[in-house]
JSON list of C-alpha atoms in Angstrom, two decimals:
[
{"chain": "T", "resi": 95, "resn": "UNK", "atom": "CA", "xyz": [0.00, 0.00, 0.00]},
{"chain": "T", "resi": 96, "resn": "UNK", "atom": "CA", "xyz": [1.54, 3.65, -1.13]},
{"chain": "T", "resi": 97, "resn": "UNK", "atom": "CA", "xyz": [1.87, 6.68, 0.99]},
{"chain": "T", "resi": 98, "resn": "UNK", "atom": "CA", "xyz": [-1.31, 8.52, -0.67]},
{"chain": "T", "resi": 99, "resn": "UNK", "atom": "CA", "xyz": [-3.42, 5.21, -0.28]},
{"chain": "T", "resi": 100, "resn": "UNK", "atom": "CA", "xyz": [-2.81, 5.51, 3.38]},
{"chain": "T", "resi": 101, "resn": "UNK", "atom": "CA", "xyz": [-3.27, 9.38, 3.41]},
{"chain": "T", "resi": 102, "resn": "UNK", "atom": "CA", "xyz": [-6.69, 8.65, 1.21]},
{"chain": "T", "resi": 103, "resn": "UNK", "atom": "CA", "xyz": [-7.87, 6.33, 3.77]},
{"chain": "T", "resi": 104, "resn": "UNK", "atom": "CA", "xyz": [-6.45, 7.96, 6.81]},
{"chain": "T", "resi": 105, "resn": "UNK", "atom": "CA", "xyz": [-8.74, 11.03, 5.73]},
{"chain": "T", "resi": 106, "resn": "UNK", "atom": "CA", "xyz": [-11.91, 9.10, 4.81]},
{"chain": "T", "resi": 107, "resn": "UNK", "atom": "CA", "xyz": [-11.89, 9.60, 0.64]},
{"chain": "T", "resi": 108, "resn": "UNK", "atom": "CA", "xyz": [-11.17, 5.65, -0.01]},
{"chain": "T", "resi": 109, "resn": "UNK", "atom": "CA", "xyz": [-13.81, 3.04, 1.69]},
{"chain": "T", "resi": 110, "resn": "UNK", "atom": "CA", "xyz": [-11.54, 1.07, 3.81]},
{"chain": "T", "resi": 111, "resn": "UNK", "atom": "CA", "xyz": [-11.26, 0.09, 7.38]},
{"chain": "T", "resi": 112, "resn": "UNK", "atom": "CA", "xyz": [-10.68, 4.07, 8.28]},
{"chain": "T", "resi": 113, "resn": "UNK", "atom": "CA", "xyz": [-13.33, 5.67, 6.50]},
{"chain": "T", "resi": 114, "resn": "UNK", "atom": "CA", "xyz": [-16.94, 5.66, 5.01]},
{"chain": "T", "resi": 115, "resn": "UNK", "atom": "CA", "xyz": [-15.90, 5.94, 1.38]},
{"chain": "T", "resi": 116, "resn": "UNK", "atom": "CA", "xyz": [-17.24, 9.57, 0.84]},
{"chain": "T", "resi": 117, "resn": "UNK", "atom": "CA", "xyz": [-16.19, 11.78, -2.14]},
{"chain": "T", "resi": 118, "resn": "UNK", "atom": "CA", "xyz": [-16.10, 14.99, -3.57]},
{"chain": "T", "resi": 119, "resn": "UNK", "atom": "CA", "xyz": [-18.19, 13.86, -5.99]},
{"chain": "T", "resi": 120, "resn": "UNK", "atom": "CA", "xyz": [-21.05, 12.79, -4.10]},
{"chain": "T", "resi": 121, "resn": "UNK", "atom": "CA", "xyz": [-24.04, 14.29, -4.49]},
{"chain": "T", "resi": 122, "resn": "UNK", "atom": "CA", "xyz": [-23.03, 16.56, -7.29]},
{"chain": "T", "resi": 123, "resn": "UNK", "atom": "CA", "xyz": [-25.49, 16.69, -10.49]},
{"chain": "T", "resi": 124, "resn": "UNK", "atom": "CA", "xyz": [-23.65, 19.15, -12.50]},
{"chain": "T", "resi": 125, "resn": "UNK", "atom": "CA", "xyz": [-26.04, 22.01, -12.19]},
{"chain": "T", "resi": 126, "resn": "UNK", "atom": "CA", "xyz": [-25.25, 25.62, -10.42]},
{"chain": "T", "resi": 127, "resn": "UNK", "atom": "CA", "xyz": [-26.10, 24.97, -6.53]},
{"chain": "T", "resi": 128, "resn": "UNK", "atom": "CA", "xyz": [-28.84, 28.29, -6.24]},
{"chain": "T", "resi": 129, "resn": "UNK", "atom": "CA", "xyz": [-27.10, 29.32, -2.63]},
{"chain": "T", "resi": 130, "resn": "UNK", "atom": "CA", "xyz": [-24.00, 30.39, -4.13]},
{"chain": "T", "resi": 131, "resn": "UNK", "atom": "CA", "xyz": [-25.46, 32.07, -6.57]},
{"chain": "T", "resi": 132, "resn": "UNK", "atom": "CA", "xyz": [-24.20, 36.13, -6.28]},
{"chain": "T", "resi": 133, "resn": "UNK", "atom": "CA", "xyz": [-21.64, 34.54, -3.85]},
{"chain": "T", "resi": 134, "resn": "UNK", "atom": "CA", "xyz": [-19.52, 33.37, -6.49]},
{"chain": "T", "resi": 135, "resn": "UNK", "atom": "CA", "xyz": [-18.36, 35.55, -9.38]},
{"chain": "T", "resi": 136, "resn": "UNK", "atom": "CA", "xyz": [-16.60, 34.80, -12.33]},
{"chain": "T", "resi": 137, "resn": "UNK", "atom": "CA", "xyz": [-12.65, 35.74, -12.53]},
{"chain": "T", "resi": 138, "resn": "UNK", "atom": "CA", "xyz": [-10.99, 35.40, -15.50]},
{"chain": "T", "resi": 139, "resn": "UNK", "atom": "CA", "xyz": [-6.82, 35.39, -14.50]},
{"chain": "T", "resi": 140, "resn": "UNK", "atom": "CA", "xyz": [-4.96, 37.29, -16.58]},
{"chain": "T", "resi": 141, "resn": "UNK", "atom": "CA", "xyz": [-2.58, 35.35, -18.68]},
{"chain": "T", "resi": 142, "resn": "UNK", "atom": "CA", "xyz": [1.25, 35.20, -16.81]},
{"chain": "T", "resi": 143, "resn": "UNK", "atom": "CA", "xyz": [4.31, 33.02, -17.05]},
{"chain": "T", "resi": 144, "resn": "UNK", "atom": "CA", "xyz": [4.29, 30.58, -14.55]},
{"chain": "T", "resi": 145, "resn": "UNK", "atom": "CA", "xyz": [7.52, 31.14, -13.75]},
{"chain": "T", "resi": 146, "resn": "UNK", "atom": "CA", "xyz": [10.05, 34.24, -13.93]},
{"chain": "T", "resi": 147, "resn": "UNK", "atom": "CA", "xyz": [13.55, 33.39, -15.37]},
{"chain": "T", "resi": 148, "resn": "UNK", "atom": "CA", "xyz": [16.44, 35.80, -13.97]},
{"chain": "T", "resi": 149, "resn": "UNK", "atom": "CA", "xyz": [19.23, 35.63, -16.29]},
{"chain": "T", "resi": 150, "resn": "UNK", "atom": "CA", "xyz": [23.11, 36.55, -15.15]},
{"chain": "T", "resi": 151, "resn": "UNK", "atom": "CA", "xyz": [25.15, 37.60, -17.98]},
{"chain": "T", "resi": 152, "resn": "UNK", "atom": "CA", "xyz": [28.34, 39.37, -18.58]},
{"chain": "T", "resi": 153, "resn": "UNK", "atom": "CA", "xyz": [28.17, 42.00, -21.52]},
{"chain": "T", "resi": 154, "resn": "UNK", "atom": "CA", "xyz": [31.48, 41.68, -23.53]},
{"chain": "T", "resi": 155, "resn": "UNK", "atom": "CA", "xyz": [30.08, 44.02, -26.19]},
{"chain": "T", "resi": 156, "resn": "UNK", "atom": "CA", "xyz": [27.57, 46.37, -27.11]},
{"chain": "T", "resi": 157, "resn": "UNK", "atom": "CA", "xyz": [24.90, 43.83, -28.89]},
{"chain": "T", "resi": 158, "resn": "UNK", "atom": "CA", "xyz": [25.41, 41.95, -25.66]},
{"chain": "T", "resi": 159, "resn": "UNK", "atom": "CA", "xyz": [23.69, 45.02, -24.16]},
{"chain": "T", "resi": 160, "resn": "UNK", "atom": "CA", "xyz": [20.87, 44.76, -26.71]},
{"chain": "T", "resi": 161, "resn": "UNK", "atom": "CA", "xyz": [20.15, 41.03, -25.49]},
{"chain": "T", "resi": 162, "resn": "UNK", "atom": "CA", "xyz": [19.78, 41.90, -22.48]},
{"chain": "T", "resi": 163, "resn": "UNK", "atom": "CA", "xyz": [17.69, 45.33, -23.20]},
{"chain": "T", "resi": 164, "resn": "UNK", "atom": "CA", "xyz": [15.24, 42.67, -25.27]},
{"chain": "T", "resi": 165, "resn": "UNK", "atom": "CA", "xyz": [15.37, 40.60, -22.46]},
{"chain": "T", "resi": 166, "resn": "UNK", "atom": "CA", "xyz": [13.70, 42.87, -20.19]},
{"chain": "T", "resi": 167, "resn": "UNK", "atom": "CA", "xyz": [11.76, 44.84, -22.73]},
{"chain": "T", "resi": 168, "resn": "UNK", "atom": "CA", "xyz": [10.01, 42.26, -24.83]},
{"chain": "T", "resi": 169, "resn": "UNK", "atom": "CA", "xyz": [10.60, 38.96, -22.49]},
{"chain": "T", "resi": 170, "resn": "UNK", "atom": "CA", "xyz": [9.61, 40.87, -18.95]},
{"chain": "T", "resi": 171, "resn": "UNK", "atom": "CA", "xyz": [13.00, 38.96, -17.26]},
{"chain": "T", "resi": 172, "resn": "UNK", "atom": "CA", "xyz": [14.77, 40.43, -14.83]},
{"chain": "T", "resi": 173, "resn": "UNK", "atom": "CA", "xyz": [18.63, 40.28, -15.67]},
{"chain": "T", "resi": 174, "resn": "UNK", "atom": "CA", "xyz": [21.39, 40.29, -13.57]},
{"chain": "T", "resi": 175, "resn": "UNK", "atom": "CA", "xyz": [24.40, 41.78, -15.26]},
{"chain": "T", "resi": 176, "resn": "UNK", "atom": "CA", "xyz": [28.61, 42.06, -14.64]},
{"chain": "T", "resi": 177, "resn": "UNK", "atom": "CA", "xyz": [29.84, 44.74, -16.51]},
{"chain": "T", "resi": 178, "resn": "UNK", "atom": "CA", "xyz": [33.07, 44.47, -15.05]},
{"chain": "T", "resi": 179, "resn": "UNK", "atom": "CA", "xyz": [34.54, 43.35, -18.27]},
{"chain": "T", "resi": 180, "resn": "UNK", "atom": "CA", "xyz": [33.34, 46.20, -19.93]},
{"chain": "T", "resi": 181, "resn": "UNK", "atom": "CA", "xyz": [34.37, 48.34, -17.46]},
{"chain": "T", "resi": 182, "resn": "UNK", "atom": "CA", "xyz": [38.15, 46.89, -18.22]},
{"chain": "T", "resi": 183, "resn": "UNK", "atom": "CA", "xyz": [37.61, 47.25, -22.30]},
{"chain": "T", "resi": 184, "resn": "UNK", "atom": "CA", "xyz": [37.36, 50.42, -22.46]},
{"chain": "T", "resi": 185, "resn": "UNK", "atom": "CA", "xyz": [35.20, 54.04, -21.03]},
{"chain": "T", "resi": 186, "resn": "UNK", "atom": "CA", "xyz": [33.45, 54.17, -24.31]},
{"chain": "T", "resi": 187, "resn": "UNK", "atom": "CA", "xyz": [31.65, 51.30, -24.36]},
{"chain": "T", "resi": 188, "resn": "UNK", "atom": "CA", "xyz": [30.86, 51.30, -20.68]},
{"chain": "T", "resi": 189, "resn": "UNK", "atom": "CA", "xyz": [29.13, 54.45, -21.20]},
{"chain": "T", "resi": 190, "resn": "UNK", "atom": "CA", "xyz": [27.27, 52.98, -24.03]},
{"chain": "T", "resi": 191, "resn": "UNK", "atom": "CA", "xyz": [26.30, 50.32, -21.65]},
{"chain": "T", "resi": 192, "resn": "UNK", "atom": "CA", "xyz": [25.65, 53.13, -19.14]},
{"chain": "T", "resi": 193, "resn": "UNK", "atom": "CA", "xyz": [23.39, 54.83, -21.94]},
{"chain": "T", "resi": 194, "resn": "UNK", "atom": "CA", "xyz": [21.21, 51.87, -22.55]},
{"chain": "T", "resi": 195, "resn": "UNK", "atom": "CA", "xyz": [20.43, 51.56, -19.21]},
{"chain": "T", "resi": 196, "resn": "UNK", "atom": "CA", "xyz": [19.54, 55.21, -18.71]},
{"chain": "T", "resi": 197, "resn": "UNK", "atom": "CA", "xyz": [17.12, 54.42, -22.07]},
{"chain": "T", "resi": 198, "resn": "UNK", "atom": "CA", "xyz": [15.98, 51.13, -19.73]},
{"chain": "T", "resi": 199, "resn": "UNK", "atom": "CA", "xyz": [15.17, 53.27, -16.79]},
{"chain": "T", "resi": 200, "resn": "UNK", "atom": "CA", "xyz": [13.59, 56.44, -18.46]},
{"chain": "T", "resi": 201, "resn": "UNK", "atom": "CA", "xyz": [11.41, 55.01, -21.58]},
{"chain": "T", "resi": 202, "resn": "UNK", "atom": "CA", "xyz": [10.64, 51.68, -20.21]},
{"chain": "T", "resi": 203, "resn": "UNK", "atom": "CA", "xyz": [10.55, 52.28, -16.57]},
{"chain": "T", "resi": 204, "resn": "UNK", "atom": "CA", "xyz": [12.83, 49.61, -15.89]},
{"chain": "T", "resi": 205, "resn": "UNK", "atom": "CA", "xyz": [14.55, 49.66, -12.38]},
{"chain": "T", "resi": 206, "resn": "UNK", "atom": "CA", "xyz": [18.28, 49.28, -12.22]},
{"chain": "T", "resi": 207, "resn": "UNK", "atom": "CA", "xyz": [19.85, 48.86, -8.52]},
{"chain": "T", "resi": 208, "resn": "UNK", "atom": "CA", "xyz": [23.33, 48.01, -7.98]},
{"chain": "T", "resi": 209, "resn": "UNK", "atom": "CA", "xyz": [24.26, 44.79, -6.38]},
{"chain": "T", "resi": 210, "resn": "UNK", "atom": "CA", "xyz": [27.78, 44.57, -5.61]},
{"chain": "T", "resi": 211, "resn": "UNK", "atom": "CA", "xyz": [31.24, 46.50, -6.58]},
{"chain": "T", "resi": 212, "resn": "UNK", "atom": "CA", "xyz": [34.57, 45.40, -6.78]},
{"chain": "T", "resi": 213, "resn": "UNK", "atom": "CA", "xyz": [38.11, 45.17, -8.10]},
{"chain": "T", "resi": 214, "resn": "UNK", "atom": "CA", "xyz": [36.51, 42.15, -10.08]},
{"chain": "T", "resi": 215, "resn": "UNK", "atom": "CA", "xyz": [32.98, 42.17, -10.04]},
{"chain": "T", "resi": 216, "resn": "UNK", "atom": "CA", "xyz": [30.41, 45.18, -11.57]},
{"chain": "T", "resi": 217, "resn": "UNK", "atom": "CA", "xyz": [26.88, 43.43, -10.88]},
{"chain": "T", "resi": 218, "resn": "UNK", "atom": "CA", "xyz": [23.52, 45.28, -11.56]},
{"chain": "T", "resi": 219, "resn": "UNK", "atom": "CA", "xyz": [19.85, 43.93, -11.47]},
{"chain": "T", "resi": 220, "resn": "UNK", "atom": "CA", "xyz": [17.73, 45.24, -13.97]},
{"chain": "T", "resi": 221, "resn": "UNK", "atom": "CA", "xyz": [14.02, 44.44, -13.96]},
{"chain": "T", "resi": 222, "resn": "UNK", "atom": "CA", "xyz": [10.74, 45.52, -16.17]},
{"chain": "T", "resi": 223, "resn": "UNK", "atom": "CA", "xyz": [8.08, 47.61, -14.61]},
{"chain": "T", "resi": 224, "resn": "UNK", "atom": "CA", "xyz": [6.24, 44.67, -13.67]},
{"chain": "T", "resi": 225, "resn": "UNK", "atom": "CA", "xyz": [8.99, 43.76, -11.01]},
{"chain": "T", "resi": 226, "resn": "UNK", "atom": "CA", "xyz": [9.42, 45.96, -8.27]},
{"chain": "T", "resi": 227, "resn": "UNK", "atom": "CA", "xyz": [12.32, 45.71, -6.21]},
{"chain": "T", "resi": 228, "resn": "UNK", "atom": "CA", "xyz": [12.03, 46.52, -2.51]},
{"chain": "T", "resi": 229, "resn": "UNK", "atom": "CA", "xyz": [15.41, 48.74, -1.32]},
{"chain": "T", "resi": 230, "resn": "UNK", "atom": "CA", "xyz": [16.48, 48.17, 2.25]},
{"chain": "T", "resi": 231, "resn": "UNK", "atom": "CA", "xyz": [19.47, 49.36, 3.94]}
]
């Protein structure tokens, strides 16, 4: 005997020497029971992902930064982002990163909140408007 045959009986859905063999199902015709009528009402739930994917990704370039600028535009992903290795290549492409995030922030209403800085590590979260992220100090 499995673990859910025990829990079935246990609880009284399964006839058996635990319970009376009453189910959901009993008693149930298929029409509208009149007392919850009103009660009840209709929802429709708005279409969502069922889950969220967070990506981490370390811009070496410039189309790098369009990936991820997709990814939160058009996919609604928060992305967590190193730009410490464009931070090393060069000041004008880290300001072009710098740029698109501004566009991010300011067209899009993404948020942008800095995670961590150091001699080797650059990491930002970026989320759509959707995602709100909670600052605490």
């Amino acid at each position: 005997m499995s673990f859910t045959d025990n829990l079935k009986k246990s609880l009284g859905f399964e006839e058996g020497e635990y319970g009376s063999g009453y189910t959901f199902d009993e008693g149930y015709n298929g029409e509208p029971d009149p007392f919850f009528e009103g009660i009840l009402i209709p929802y429709k739930f708005p279409e969502t992902k069922a889950f969220m994917e967070i990506i981490l990704i370390k811009p070496k370039s410039v189309d790098d930064m369009d990936y991820i600028f997709d990814q939160v535009v058009e996919e609604n992903n928060p992305v967590i982002m190193d730009l410490s290795f464009m931070e090393k290549k060069g000041a004008a492409e880290f300001k072009q990163a710098g740029e698109k995030l501004k566009v991010l922030r300011q067209q899009y209403n993404a948020e942008a909140i800095l995670l961590s800085k150091s001699d080797d590590k650059n990491l930002i979260i970026v989320t759509p408007a959707r995602v709100k992220l909670i600052r605490k100090e």
